[in-house]
Coordinates of C-alpha atoms in Angstrom, one line a residue:
M233 CA -143.1 84.9 -26.4
P234 CA -146.0 87.2 -25.5
T235 CA -146.3 90.0 -28.0
T236 CA -148.5 93.1 -27.8
S237 CA -149.0 95.2 -30.9
S238 CA -151.2 98.2 -31.2
S239 CA -152.0 99.7 -34.6
T240 CA -154.5 101.2 -37.0
C241 CA -155.8 99.2 -39.9
D242 CA -156.7 100.1 -43.5
S243 CA -154.3 98.1 -45.6
A244 CA -153.1 94.5 -46.3
R245 CA -149.6 94.8 -44.8
I246 CA -148.3 92.5 -42.2
L247 CA -147.0 93.6 -38.8
D248 CA -143.6 95.3 -38.7
P249 CA -140.9 93.4 -36.7
P250 CA -141.0 93.8 -32.9
V251 CA -139.1 96.8 -31.8
C252 CA -139.0 96.2 -28.0
R253 CA -138.6 93.3 -25.7
T254 CA -138.7 93.3 -21.9
R255 CA -136.8 90.8 -19.7
L256 CA -140.1 89.1 -19.2
G257 CA -140.0 88.1 -22.9
V258 CA -142.8 90.5 -23.9
E259 CA -142.3 91.9 -27.3
I260 CA -144.1 95.2 -28.3
T261 CA -144.7 96.3 -31.9
T262 CA -146.5 99.6 -32.7
G263 CA -147.3 101.1 -36.0
E264 CA -149.8 103.0 -38.0
E265 CA -151.2 100.2 -40.2
T266 CA -152.7 96.8 -39.3
P267 CA -152.5 93.6 -41.5
A268 CA -155.4 92.2 -43.4
R269 CA -154.6 88.9 -41.6
L270 CA -153.5 88.2 -38.1
P271 CA -150.0 87.0 -37.2
G272 CA -149.7 83.2 -37.5
E273 CA -147.5 80.3 -38.3
T274 CA -149.4 79.4 -41.5
S275 CA -151.5 81.1 -44.2
P276 CA -155.1 81.7 -43.0
H277 CA -157.5 79.0 -43.7
P278 CA -160.7 80.0 -45.6
A279 CA -162.8 78.4 -42.8
H280 CA -161.3 80.7 -40.2
R281 CA -162.7 84.2 -40.8
L282 CA -163.4 87.1 -38.5
L283 CA -166.0 89.5 -39.7
A284 CA -166.9 93.0 -38.6
R285 CA -168.9 95.9 -40.1
D286 CA -167.9 98.7 -37.8
G287 CA -164.7 100.6 -37.2
G288 CA -163.2 100.9 -33.7
E289 CA -160.7 98.9 -31.8
Y290 CA -160.6 95.1 -31.7
L291 CA -158.4 92.9 -29.5
F292 CA -156.9 89.7 -30.7
V293 CA -155.0 87.1 -28.5
G294 CA -152.9 84.7 -30.6
L295 CA -152.0 81.5 -28.6
R296 CA -148.8 79.8 -29.5
S297 CA -148.4 76.1 -28.5
G298 CA -145.2 74.1 -28.3
A299 CA -147.0 70.9 -29.2
R300 CA -146.4 71.4 -33.0
P301 CA -143.3 72.7 -34.9
A302 CA -143.7 76.4 -35.6
A303 CA -143.9 75.9 -39.3
A304 CA -146.2 72.8 -39.3
P305 CA -149.8 73.4 -40.4
A306 CA -152.6 72.3 -38.2
P307 CA -153.7 68.9 -39.5
A308 CA -157.4 69.5 -38.8
A309 CA -157.5 72.9 -40.6
A310 CA -157.6 71.3 -44.0
Q311 CA -160.6 69.2 -43.1
E312 CA -162.8 72.0 -42.1
P313 CA -165.4 73.2 -44.7
V314 CA -164.3 76.3 -46.7
D315 CA -167.8 77.7 -46.5
A316 CA -167.9 77.6 -42.7
P317 CA -169.6 80.8 -41.3
G318 CA -167.4 83.5 -40.2
L319 CA -167.3 84.8 -36.7
R320 CA -168.7 88.2 -36.2
L321 CA -167.1 90.7 -33.9
A322 CA -168.0 94.1 -32.5
P323 CA -165.6 96.9 -31.5
G324 CA -163.9 96.1 -28.2
D325 CA -164.4 92.4 -28.4
V326 CA -161.5 90.2 -27.3
C327 CA -160.9 87.2 -29.6
F328 CA -158.5 84.3 -28.9
Y329 CA -157.1 82.4 -31.8
D330 CA -154.5 79.6 -32.5
V331 CA -151.5 81.0 -34.4
H332 CA -151.4 77.6 -36.2
R333 CA -154.8 78.4 -37.6
A334 CA -154.7 82.2 -37.8
P335 CA -158.0 83.5 -39.1
A336 CA -158.4 85.9 -42.0
L337 CA -159.9 89.3 -41.3
H338 CA -162.9 90.6 -43.3
F339 CA -163.6 94.1 -41.9
R340 CA -165.6 96.6 -44.0
E341 CA -164.3 99.7 -42.2
P342 CA -160.8 100.8 -41.1
F343 CA -160.2 99.7 -37.6
R344 CA -157.6 99.7 -34.8
A345 CA -156.2 96.4 -33.5
T346 CA -154.4 95.4 -30.4
T347 CA -152.9 92.0 -30.8
F348 CA -151.2 89.8 -28.1
L349 CA -149.1 86.8 -29.1
V350 CA -148.8 84.6 -26.0
P351 CA -147.4 81.1 -25.3
A352 CA -150.5 79.1 -24.3
D353 CA -148.8 77.6 -21.3
L354 CA -148.1 81.0 -19.9
L355 CA -151.8 81.4 -19.5
G356 CA -152.1 77.9 -18.1
L357 CA -153.6 76.5 -21.2
V358 CA -153.1 73.2 -22.9
D359 CA -153.9 72.4 -26.6
S360 CA -157.4 71.2 -25.9
D361 CA -158.0 74.5 -24.1
V362 CA -156.8 76.5 -27.1
R363 CA -159.2 74.7 -29.3
R364 CA -162.1 75.4 -27.0
I365 CA -161.6 79.2 -26.7
A366 CA -160.2 79.9 -30.2
R367 CA -163.5 81.0 -31.7
K368 CA -165.4 82.2 -28.5
P369 CA -164.8 86.0 -28.3
V370 CA -165.2 87.8 -25.0
A371 CA -167.8 90.5 -25.9
R372 CA -167.1 94.0 -25.0
S373 CA -170.7 94.2 -23.9
S374 CA -170.2 91.4 -21.3
R375 CA -169.4 92.1 -17.7
L376 CA -165.8 91.0 -17.9
G377 CA -165.3 92.4 -21.4
A378 CA -166.5 95.8 -20.4
L379 CA -164.0 95.8 -17.5
L380 CA -160.9 94.3 -19.1
S381 CA -161.1 95.2 -22.8
P382 CA -160.2 98.9 -22.3
L383 CA -157.7 98.0 -19.7
L384 CA -155.9 95.6 -22.0
S385 CA -155.9 98.2 -24.7
D386 CA -154.3 100.8 -22.3
L387 CA -151.8 98.3 -21.0
A388 CA -150.6 97.5 -24.5
R389 CA -150.0 101.2 -25.2
A390 CA -148.5 101.9 -21.8
T391 CA -146.1 98.9 -22.0
A392 CA -144.8 100.0 -25.3
E393 CA -144.0 103.5 -23.9
A394 CA -142.8 102.6 -20.4
R395 CA -139.2 102.1 -19.3
P396 CA -138.2 98.5 -18.6
P397 CA -139.1 98.1 -14.9
V398 CA -142.5 99.6 -15.3
G399 CA -143.0 97.9 -18.7
E400 CA -142.2 94.5 -17.2
M401 CA -144.9 95.1 -14.5
L402 CA -147.5 96.2 -17.0
A403 CA -146.7 93.3 -19.4
W404 CA -147.1 90.8 -16.6
N405 CA -150.4 92.4 -15.5
A406 CA -151.6 92.1 -19.1
V407 CA -150.7 88.3 -19.1
N408 CA -152.6 87.9 -15.8
L409 CA -155.7 89.6 -17.3
L410 CA -155.5 87.4 -20.4
A411 CA -155.3 84.4 -18.1
T412 CA -158.4 85.6 -16.4
L413 CA -160.3 86.0 -19.7
A414 CA -159.1 82.5 -20.8
A415 CA -160.2 81.0 -17.5
E416 CA -163.6 82.7 -17.8
Q417 CA -164.1 81.3 -21.3
L418 CA -163.2 77.9 -20.1
G419 CA -165.6 78.2 -17.2
T420 CA -162.9 77.8 -14.5
A421 CA -161.4 79.9 -11.8
A422 CA -158.4 82.0 -12.6
P423 CA -155.1 81.0 -11.1
G424 CA -154.7 82.1 -7.5
T425 CA -158.2 83.3 -7.1
G426 CA -159.7 80.6 -5.1
G427 CA -159.5 77.1 -3.8
T428 CA -156.7 75.3 -2.0
H429 CA -155.6 73.0 -4.8
G430 CA -153.9 74.0 -8.0
S431 CA -156.0 71.7 -10.1
R432 CA -158.9 73.9 -9.1
D433 CA -157.0 77.1 -9.8
T434 CA -155.6 76.4 -13.1
P435 CA -157.4 77.2 -16.4
G436 CA -157.8 74.0 -18.4
A437 CA -157.1 71.7 -15.5
P438 CA -158.2 68.1 -16.2
G439 CA -161.3 67.4 -14.1
T440 CA -162.6 70.9 -14.1
A441 CA -164.8 72.3 -16.9
G442 CA -165.4 69.7 -19.6
A443 CA -164.2 66.7 -17.6
H444 CA -166.7 64.2 -16.1
S445 CA -164.7 61.3 -14.7
P446 CA -165.0 60.9 -10.9
V447 CA -161.9 58.8 -11.0
L448 CA -159.9 61.7 -12.6
E449 CA -161.3 64.0 -10.0
R450 CA -160.0 61.8 -7.2
V451 CA -156.6 61.4 -9.0
L452 CA -156.2 65.1 -9.3
E453 CA -157.0 65.6 -5.6
Y454 CA -154.4 62.9 -4.8
V455 CA -151.7 64.6 -7.0
E456 CA -152.3 67.9 -5.2
L457 CA -151.9 66.3 -1.9
Q458 CA -148.7 64.4 -2.9
L459 CA -147.2 67.1 -5.1
T460 CA -144.2 67.6 -2.8
D461 CA -143.3 63.9 -2.8
P462 CA -140.4 63.4 -5.2
D463 CA -141.5 59.7 -5.6
L464 CA -144.9 60.7 -7.0
S465 CA -145.3 58.7 -10.2
P466 CA -147.9 57.1 -12.5
E467 CA -147.3 53.8 -10.7
T468 CA -147.9 55.2 -7.2
I469 CA -151.0 57.1 -8.3
A470 CA -152.5 54.0 -10.0
R471 CA -151.7 51.8 -7.1
A472 CA -153.4 54.3 -4.7
H473 CA -156.6 54.3 -6.7
H474 CA -156.7 50.6 -7.6
I475 CA -156.5 51.2 -11.3
S476 CA -154.0 50.2 -14.0
V477 CA -151.3 52.5 -15.1
R478 CA -152.7 52.1 -18.7
Y479 CA -156.1 53.4 -17.6
L480 CA -154.5 56.2 -15.7
H481 CA -152.7 57.4 -18.8
K482 CA -155.9 57.1 -20.8
L483 CA -157.7 59.4 -18.3
F484 CA -155.1 62.2 -18.9
K485 CA -154.9 61.5 -22.6
D486 CA -158.6 62.2 -23.0
E487 CA -157.9 65.6 -21.5
G488 CA -155.1 66.4 -23.9
T489 CA -152.1 65.9 -21.6
T490 CA -150.1 63.2 -19.8
V491 CA -149.6 62.3 -16.1
G492 CA -146.0 63.4 -16.1
R493 CA -146.6 66.6 -17.9
W494 CA -149.4 67.5 -15.5
I495 CA -147.3 66.8 -12.4
L496 CA -144.4 68.8 -13.9
R497 CA -146.7 71.7 -14.8
R498 CA -148.2 71.9 -11.3
R499 CA -144.8 71.7 -9.6
L500 CA -143.5 74.5 -11.8
E501 CA -146.5 76.7 -11.1
E502 CA -146.0 76.2 -7.3
C503 CA -142.3 77.0 -7.6
R504 CA -143.0 80.1 -9.6
R505 CA -145.5 81.3 -7.0
D506 CA -143.1 80.6 -4.1
L507 CA -140.3 82.5 -5.9
M508 CA -142.6 85.4 -6.5
R509 CA -144.0 85.4 -3.0
Y510 CA -140.8 85.2 -1.0
G511 CA -138.3 86.9 -3.3
R512 CA -134.7 87.2 -2.4
G513 CA -135.4 87.3 1.3
G514 CA -137.1 83.9 1.4
R515 CA -136.0 80.4 0.5
T516 CA -133.2 79.7 -1.9
I517 CA -134.1 78.6 -5.4
A518 CA -132.7 75.1 -4.6
A519 CA -134.9 74.9 -1.5
V520 CA -138.0 76.0 -3.4
A521 CA -137.3 73.3 -6.0
A522 CA -136.7 70.6 -3.4
R523 CA -139.9 71.6 -1.5
W524 CA -142.0 70.8 -4.7
G525 CA -140.4 67.5 -5.5
F526 CA -137.4 68.4 -7.7
L527 CA -134.4 66.3 -6.8
S528 CA -132.0 68.2 -9.0
A529 CA -131.6 72.0 -9.0
T530 CA -130.0 71.8 -12.4
H531 CA -133.0 69.9 -13.8
F532 CA -135.4 72.3 -12.2
S533 CA -133.6 75.3 -13.7
R534 CA -133.7 73.7 -17.1
V535 CA -137.4 72.8 -17.2
F536 CA -138.3 76.2 -15.6
R537 CA -136.5 78.1 -18.4
S538 CA -138.2 75.8 -21.0
A539 CA -141.6 76.5 -19.6
Y540 CA -141.3 80.3 -18.9
G541 CA -138.5 81.6 -21.1
M542 CA -136.3 82.6 -18.2
S543 CA -134.3 81.1 -15.3
P544 CA -135.8 80.8 -11.8
R545 CA -133.4 83.5 -10.7
E546 CA -134.4 85.9 -13.4
W547 CA -138.1 85.2 -12.5
R548 CA -137.5 85.9 -8.8
D549 CA -135.4 89.0 -9.4
T550 CA -137.4 90.5 -12.2
A551 CA -140.9 89.2 -12.6
G552 CA -141.5 88.8 -8.8
R553 CA -140.3 92.3 -8.1
A554 CA -142.6 93.7 -10.9
V555 CA -145.7 91.9 -9.6
L556 CA -145.0 92.9 -6.0
S557 CA -144.6 96.5 -7.1
G558 CA -147.9 96.4 -8.8
R559 CA -149.6 95.4 -5.5
R560 CA -148.4 98.4 -3.6

């Protein structure tokens, strides 16, 4: 669940338990002291160190993936050299990290920290995306950092103090801003900011930044055009492109995902947008699900809740209303 925590650091204590949770699933923790290590699923690995000399405020975004059990250590972490150079930060920098490889903090001066713990898929990220941005901070001195760093800090504090309806809106705005930062780091467009196809609008989409296969590009275009077809499958995709199903699966495996997972993700994203866009006065939830290729409303509700932590109805009535209120 996305977590924001704002605090002041000068000790080795860990974060206090969350004290507030909105219906969007955003937990907020505030306190006077910050931990010497960031929240994570395992003990910090010596190779993952964040260094800073100056006091001030630093922003951290812990990305939680569902690909590994919560208590399982990251297999690759043990293979990394202990003497790997630490990553240096400056006040106001925004640093993404994998909660399965939470870095240790080595700060010479007392500092304030704002920490967001967010499911990676809520930002449209897959595991390979998390690995790419985990140690690439958004500098406060950069164009986007100068704009969003103070805004994220203010949103964290305001969300903790606001009443639920406003807090939900602020929390969702913070998630959108973090998705924008993640997309910038991946070199892709943020969701909903351009293009007509979801594969071009989603951070970490196979075939965008980092992918070089023309075949995969054509496959993604085809998936977008056929996304509403309930019969869309690896077999139909492979047949349309005159390739084997095995080769199709390899194309997606190289990008850290599967054909089925990609299709499901894209359908859920479009359903989420439709529910937010039309609200109660638009299509029924079952109609939205059917429009995007879901044959069973029950199955749709189950996978939607699994992906976003709430039912389609809760999203439509709560998240959609909060986002629309923010646009007025």
